[in-house]
Coordinates of C-alpha atoms in Angstrom, one line a residue:
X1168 CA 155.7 84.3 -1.8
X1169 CA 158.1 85.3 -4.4
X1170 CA 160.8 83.0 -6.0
X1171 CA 163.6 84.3 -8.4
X1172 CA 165.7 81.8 -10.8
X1173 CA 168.5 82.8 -12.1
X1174 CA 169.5 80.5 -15.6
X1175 CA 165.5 80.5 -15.8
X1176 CA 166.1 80.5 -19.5
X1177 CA 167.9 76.5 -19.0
X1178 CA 165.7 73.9 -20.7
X1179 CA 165.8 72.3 -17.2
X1180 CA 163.2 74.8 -15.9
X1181 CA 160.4 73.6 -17.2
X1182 CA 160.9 70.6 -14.8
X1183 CA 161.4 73.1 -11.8
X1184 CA 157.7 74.7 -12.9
X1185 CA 156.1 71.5 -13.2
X1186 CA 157.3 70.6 -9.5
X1187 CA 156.0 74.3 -8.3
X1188 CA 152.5 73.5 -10.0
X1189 CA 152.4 70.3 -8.2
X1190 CA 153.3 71.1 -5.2
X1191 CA 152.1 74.0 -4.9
X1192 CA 150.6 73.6 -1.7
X1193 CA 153.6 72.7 -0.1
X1194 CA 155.2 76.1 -1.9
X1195 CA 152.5 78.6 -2.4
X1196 CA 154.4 80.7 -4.9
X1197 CA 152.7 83.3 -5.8
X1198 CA 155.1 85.2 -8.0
X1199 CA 158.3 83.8 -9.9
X1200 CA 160.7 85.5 -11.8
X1201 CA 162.6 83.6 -14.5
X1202 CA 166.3 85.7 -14.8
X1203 CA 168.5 85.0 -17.9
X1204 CA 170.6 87.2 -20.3
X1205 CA 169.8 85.2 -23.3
X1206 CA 165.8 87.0 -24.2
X1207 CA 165.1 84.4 -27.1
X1208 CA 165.7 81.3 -24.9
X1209 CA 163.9 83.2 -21.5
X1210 CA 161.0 83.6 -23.9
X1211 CA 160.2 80.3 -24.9
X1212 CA 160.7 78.9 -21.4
X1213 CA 158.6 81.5 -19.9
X1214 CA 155.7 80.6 -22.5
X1215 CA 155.8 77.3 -21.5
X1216 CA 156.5 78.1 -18.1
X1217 CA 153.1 79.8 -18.2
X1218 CA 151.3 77.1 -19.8
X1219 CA 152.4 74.6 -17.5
X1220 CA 150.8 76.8 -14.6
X1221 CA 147.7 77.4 -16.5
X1222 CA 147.3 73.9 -17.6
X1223 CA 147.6 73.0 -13.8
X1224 CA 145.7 75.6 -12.2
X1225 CA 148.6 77.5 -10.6
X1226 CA 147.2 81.0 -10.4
X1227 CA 151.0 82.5 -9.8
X1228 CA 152.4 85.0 -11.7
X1229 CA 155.6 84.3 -13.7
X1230 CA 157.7 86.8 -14.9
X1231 CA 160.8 87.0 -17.5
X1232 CA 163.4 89.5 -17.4
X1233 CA 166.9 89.9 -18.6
X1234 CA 167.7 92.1 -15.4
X1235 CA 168.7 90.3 -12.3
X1236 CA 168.6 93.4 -9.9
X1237 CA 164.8 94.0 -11.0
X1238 CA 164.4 90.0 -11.0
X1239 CA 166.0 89.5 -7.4
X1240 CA 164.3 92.3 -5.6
X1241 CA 162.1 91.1 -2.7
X1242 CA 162.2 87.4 -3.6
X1243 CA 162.0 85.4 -0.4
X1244 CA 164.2 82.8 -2.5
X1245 CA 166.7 83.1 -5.2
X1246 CA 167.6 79.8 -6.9
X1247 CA 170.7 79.4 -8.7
X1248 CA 171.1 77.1 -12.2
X1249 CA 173.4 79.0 -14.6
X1250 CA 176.0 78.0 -16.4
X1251 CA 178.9 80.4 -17.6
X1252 CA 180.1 79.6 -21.0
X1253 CA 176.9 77.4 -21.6
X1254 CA 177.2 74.1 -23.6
X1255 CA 180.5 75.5 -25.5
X1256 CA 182.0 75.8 -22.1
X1257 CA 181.2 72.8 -21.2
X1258 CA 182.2 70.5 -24.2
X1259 CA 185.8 71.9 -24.0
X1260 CA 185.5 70.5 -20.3
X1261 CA 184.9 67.3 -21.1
X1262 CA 187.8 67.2 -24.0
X1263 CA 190.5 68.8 -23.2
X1264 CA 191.5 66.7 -20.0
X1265 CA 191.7 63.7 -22.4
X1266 CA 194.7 64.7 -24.4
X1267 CA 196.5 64.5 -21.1
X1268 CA 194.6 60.8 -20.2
X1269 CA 192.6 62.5 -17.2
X1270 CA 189.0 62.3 -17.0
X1271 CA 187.0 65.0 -19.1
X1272 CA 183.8 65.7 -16.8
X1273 CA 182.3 69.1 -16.0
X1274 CA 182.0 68.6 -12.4
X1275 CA 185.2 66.7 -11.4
X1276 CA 189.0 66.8 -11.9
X1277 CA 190.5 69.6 -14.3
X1278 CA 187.0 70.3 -16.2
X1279 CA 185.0 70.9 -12.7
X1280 CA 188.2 73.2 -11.7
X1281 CA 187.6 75.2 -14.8
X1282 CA 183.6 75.5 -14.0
X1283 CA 184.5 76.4 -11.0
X1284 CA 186.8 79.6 -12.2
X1285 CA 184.2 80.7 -14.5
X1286 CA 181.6 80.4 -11.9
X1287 CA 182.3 81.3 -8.5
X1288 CA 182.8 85.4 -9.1
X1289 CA 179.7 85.1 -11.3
X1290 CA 177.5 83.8 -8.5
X1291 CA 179.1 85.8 -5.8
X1292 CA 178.1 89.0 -7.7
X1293 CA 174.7 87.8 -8.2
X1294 CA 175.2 86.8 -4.8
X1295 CA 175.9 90.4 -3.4
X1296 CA 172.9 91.9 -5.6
X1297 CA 170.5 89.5 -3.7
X1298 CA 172.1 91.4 -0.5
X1299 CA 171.6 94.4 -1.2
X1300 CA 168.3 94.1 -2.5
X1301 CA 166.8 91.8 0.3
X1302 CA 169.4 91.3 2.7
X1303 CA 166.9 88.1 4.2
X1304 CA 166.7 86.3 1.3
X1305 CA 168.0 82.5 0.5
X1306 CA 170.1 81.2 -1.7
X1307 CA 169.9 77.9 -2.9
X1308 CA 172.5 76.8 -5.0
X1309 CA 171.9 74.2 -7.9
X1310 CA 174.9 75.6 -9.7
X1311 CA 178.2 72.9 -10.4
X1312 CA 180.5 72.7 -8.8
X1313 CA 177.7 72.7 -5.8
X1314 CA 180.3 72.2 -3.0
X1315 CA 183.1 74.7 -4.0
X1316 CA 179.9 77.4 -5.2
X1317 CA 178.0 77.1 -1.8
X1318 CA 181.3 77.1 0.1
X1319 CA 182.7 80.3 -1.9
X1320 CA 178.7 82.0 -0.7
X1321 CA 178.8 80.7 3.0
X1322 CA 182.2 81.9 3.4
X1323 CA 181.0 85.4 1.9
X1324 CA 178.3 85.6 4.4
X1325 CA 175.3 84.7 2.5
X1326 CA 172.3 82.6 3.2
X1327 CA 172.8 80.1 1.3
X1328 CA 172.5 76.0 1.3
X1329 CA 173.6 74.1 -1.8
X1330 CA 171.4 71.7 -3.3
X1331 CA 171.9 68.2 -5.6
X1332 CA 169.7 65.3 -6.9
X1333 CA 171.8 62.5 -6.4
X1334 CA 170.2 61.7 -3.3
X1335 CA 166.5 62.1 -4.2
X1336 CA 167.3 60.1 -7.0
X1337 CA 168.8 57.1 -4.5
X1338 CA 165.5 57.8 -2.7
X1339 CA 163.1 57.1 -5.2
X1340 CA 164.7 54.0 -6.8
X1341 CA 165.3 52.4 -3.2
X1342 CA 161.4 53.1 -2.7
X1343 CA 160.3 51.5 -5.9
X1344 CA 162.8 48.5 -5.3
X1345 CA 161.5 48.1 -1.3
X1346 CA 157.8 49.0 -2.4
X1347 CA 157.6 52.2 -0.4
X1348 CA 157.0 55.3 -0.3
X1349 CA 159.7 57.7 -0.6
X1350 CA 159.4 59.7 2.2
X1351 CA 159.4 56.5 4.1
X1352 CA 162.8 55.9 3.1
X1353 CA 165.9 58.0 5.3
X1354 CA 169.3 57.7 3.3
X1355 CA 172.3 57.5 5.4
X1356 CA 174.2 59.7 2.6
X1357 CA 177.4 61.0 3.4
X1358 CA 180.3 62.8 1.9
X1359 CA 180.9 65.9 -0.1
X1360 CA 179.0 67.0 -3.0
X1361 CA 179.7 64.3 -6.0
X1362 CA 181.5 62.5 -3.2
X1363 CA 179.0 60.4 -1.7
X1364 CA 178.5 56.9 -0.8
X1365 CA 175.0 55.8 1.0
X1366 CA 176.1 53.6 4.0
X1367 CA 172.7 53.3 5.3
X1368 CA 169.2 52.6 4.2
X1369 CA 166.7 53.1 6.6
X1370 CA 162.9 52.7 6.8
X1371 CA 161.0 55.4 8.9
X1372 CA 163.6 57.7 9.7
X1373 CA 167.0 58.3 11.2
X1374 CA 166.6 55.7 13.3
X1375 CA 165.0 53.0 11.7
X1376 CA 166.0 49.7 10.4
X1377 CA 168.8 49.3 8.0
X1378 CA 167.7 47.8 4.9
X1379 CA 171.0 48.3 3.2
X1380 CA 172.3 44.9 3.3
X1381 CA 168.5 43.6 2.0
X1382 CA 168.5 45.7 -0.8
X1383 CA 172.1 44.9 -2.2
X1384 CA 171.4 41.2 -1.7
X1385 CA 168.4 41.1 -3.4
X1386 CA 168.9 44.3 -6.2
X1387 CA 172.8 44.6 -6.8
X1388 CA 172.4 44.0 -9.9
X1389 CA 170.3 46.7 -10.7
X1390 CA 172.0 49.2 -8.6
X1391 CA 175.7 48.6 -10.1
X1392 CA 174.3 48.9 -12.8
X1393 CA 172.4 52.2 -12.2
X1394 CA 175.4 53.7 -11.2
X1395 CA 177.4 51.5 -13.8
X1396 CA 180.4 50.0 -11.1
X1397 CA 180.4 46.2 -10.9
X1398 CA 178.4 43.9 -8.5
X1399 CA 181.3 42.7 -6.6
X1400 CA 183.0 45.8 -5.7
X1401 CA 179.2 47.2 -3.9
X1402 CA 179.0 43.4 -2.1
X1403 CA 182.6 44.3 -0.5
X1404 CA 182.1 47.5 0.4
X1405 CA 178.6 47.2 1.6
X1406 CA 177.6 50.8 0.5
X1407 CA 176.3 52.3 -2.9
X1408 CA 178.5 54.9 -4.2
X1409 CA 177.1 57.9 -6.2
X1410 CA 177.7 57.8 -10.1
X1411 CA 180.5 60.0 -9.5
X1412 CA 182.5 57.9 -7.6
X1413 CA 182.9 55.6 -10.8
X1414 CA 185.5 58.4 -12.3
X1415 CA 187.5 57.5 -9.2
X1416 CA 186.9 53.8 -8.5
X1417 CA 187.5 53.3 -13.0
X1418 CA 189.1 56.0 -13.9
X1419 CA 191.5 54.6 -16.4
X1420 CA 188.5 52.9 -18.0
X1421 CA 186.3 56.0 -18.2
X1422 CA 189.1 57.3 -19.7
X1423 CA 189.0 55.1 -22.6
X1424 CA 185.3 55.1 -22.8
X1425 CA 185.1 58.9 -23.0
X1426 CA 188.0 59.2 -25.7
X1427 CA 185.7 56.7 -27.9
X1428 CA 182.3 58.5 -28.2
X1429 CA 180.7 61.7 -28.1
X1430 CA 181.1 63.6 -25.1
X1431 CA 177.9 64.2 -23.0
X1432 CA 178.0 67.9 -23.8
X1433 CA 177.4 67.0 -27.4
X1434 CA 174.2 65.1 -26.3
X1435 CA 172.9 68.0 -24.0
X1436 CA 173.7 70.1 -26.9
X1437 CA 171.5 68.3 -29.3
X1438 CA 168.8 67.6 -27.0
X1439 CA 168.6 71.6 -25.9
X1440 CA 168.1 72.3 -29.8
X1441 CA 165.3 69.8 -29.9
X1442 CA 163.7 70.9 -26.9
X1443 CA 164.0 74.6 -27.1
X1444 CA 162.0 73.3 -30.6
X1445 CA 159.4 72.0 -28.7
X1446 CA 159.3 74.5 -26.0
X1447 CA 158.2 77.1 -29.4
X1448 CA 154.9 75.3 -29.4
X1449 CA 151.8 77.0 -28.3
X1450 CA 149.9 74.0 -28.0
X1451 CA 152.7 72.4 -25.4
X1452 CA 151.4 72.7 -22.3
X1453 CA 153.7 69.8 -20.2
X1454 CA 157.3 69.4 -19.7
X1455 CA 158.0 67.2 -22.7
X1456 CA 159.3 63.5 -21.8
X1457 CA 163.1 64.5 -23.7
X1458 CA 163.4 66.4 -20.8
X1459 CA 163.9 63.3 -18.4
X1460 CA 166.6 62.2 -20.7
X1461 CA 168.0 66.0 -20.4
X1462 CA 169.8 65.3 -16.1
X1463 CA 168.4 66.6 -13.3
X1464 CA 165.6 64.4 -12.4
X1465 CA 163.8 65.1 -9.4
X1466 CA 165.4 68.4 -8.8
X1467 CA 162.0 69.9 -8.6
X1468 CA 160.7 67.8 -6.1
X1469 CA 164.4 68.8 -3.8
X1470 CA 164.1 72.0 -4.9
X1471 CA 160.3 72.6 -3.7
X1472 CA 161.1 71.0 -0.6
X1473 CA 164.2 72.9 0.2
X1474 CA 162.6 75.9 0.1
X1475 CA 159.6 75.1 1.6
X1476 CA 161.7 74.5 4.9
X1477 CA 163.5 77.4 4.4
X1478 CA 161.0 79.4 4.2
X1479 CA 159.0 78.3 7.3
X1480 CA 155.8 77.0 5.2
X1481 CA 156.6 72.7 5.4
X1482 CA 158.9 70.6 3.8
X1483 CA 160.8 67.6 5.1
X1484 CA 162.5 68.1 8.4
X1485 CA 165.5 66.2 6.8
X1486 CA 166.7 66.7 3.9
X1487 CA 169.9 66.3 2.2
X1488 CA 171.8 69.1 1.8
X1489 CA 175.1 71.1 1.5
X1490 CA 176.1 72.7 3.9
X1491 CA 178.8 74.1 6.5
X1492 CA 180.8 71.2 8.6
X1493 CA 181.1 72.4 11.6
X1494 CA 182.7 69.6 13.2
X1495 CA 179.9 66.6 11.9
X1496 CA 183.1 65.1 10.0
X1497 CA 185.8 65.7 12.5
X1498 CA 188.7 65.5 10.0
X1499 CA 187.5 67.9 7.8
X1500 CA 187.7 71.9 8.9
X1501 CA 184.5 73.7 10.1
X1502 CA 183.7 75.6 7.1
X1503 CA 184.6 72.7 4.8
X1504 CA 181.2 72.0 2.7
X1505 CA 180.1 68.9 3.3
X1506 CA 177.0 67.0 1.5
X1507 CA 174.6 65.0 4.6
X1508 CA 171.5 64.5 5.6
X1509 CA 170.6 67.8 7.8
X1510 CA 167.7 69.4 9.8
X1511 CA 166.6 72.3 7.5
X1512 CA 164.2 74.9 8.9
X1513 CA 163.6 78.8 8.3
X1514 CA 167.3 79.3 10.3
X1515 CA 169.2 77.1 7.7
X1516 CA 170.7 73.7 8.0
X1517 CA 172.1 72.2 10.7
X1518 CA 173.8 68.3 9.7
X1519 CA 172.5 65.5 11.7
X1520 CA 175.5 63.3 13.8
X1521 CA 177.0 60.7 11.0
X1522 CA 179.0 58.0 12.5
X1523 CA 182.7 57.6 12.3
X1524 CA 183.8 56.6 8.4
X1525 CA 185.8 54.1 7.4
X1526 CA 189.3 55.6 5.9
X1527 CA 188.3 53.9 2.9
X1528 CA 186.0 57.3 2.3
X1529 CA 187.2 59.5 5.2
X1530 CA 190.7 59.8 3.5
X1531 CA 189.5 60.8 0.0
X1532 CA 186.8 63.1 1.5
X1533 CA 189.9 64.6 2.9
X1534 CA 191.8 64.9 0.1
X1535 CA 188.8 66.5 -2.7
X1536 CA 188.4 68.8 0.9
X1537 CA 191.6 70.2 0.2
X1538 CA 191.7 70.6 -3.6
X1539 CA 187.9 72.1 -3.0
X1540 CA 189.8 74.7 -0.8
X1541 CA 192.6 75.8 -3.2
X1542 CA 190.1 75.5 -6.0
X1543 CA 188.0 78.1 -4.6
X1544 CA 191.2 80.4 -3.6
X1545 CA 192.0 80.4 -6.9
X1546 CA 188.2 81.5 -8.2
X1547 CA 188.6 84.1 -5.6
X1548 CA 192.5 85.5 -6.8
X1549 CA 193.1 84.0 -9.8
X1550 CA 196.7 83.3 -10.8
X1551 CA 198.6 80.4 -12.4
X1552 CA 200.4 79.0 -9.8
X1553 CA 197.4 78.6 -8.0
X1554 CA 195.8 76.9 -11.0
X1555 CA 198.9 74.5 -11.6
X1556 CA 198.7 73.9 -7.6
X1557 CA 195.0 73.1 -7.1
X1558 CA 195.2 70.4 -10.0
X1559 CA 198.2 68.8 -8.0
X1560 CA 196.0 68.2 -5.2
X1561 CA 193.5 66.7 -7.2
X1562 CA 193.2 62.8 -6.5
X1563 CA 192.3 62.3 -10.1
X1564 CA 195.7 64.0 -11.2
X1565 CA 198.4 64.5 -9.2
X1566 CA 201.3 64.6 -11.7
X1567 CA 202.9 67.5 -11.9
X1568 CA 203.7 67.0 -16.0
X1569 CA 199.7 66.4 -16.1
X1570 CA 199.1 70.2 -13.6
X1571 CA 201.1 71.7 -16.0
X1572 CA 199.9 70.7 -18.9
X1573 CA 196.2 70.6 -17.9
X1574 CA 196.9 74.3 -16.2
X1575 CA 198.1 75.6 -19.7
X1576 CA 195.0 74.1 -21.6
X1577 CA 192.7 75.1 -18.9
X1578 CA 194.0 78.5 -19.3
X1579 CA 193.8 78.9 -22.9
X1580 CA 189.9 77.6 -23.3
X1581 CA 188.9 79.7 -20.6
X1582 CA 190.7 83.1 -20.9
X1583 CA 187.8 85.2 -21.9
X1584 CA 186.3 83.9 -18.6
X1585 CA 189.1 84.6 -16.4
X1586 CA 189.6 87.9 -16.0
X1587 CA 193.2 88.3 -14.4
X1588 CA 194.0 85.6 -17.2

């Protein structure tokens, strides 16, 4: 079996190897192909990448290569992790909002619209070489923003399923707290991707016993303050929102916070130095423990099992997943990505039934739905009025002084990435 990653020069891949030595007999790789234009950086994850395998017994054969046609050819999987612009990109995401007093966050509001620019013709190219080189090949998409990249590759025709860690990471803190295994534990998660709320915990599957109400009577505490939103407001809503959701529920306070320290770009930036540091030594043969501190936790173990499924060989029979609508929320449109629990197998992913939502959720699902869809019309055809009008729709602006001041900044830090700019 043969996997390619493209960004396999990101300090996060050493996590990805260490999941594909574990569980390597859940995904037999026996060839995997690190893809990244940067040589120096592909060259220190690669050593360790090889290290790791050897250390672990892996017998698999990794390769580096700067050329993604060569890297993408035959591979039964291609997984997607870049990040156009890199760190730079991103740290004039997370500022530039704030002198308008919207959120600064590469994922959400006017900073994930501009990721989203940069990214989407990127990917679909990479995207289209995958095609012609091995037209049966997956996609799974790790790339922010996940919804609006996977949407922009379904809608192009690709095999493709989007993947995040939000959910694996509800899964294994829920286990530890209800002293479980994780794979005993079925999220009711629901939503769109960074949109999510869990309105059901269940033990044993699908259909098992709601232990929701048990674990935010006995560990609220600790879960608002995981996902840092007060006690109270969980106890009256009676579901765990992701992270993300605190932007929307706190924005103003966010705000303020994020206009007071160093933005989170900074951090990454620092920590990428250190680690690609460590990454030089011969003698490291583990993914170091700065790399938890790095994001992505547990992606490996998603990522393994993703394409495990996909690829016919095991993997969990649900899984959480982005994927096409197709009528599971019935106010959303078919090809609407939407983030749920889904039955994955070698044809793709097929969501399971979710119950009617409260309008509480249902409403703003609705409304990022809609800025997702002029977001990605304006990756696809560019143009300033379609900038100024997808940051209208957004729920976190919706000004028209603050679209057309964020639509001129966004603009002018991103024009060497915009090509009709």
């Amino acid at each position: 079996m043969k996997l390619a990653v493209v960004g396999g020069g990101s300090t996060y891949t050493p996590e990805l190897i260490d999941g594909f030595a574990r569980l390597r007999d859940t995904l037999p790789v026996s060839e995997l192909v690190l893809i990244d234009p940067d040589a120096e950086r592909l060259e220190l994850v690669g050593g360790l990448a090889r290290r790791i395998f050897a250390r672990q017994g892996h017998d698999g054969r990794i390769v580096t290569t700067t050329d993604t046609d060569a890297g993408v050819a035959d591979a039964d999987a291609v997984l997607l992790q870049l990040r156009v612009g890199g760190q730079v990109a991103r740290q004039q995401d997370e500022t530039w909002p704030l002198e308008c007093g919207c959120i600064g966050q590469e994922t959400t509001g006017a900073g994930g619209l501009a990721k989203a620019l940069r990214t989407v013709p990127v990917v679909l190219d990479i995207a289209e070489r995958v095609r012609r080189t091995n037209p049966n090949a997956w996609i799974i998409d790790f790339t922010n923003p996940v919804g609006i990249v996977t949407r922009a590759l379904l809608q192009a025709g690709h095999k493709a399923v989007g993947l995040c860690n939000v959910a694996i990471g509800f899964q294994r803190k829920f286990a530890a707290m209800l002293d479980t295994t994780p794979s005993n534990v079925h999220l009711d998660h629901v939503g769109l991707n960074h949109l999510t709320w869990e309105t059901g915990v269940r033990i044993g599957g699908p259909r098992g016993e709601d232990v929701l109400p048990k674990l935010l009577a006995e560990h609220g505490e600790a879960i608002a303050g995981n996902i840092q939103l007060p006690r109270p407001l969980l106890d009256r809503l009676g579901v765990v929102p992701s992270y993300y959701l605190r932007y929307f529920y706190a924005h103003d306070e966010v705000v303020r916070e994020l206009a007071t320290k160093p933005s989170r770009a900074a951090e990454v930036a620092a920590m990428e130095s250190e680690l690609l540091r460590m990454y030089a030594d011969p003698a490291l043969d583990t993914k170091p423990e700065l790399l938890a501190k790095r994001g992505g936790a547990f992606y490996s173990e998603a990522a393994v099992d993703l394409a495990a499924a996909l690829l016919g060989g095991g993997g969990s029979p649900h899984q959480v997943v982005n994927t096409l609508n197709n009528g599971t929320l019935p106010f959303l449109p078919d090809d609407a990505v939407i983030e749920v629990q889904a039955a994955v197998d070698s044809q793709g992913a097929t969501p399971l039934p979710v119950p009617p939502l409260d309008p509480l959720y249902s409403g703003l699902i609705a409304q990022v739905t809609a800025y997702e869809q002029l977001a990605l019309d304006a990756a696809l055809h560019g143009g300033r009025d379609r900038v100024f009008r997808t940051l209208l729709s957004h729920p976190l602006i919706g000004q028209y002084e603050y679209a057309e001041a964020l639509t001129d900044k966004l603009i002018a830090h991103n024009r060497e990435h915009l090509t009709w700019a």
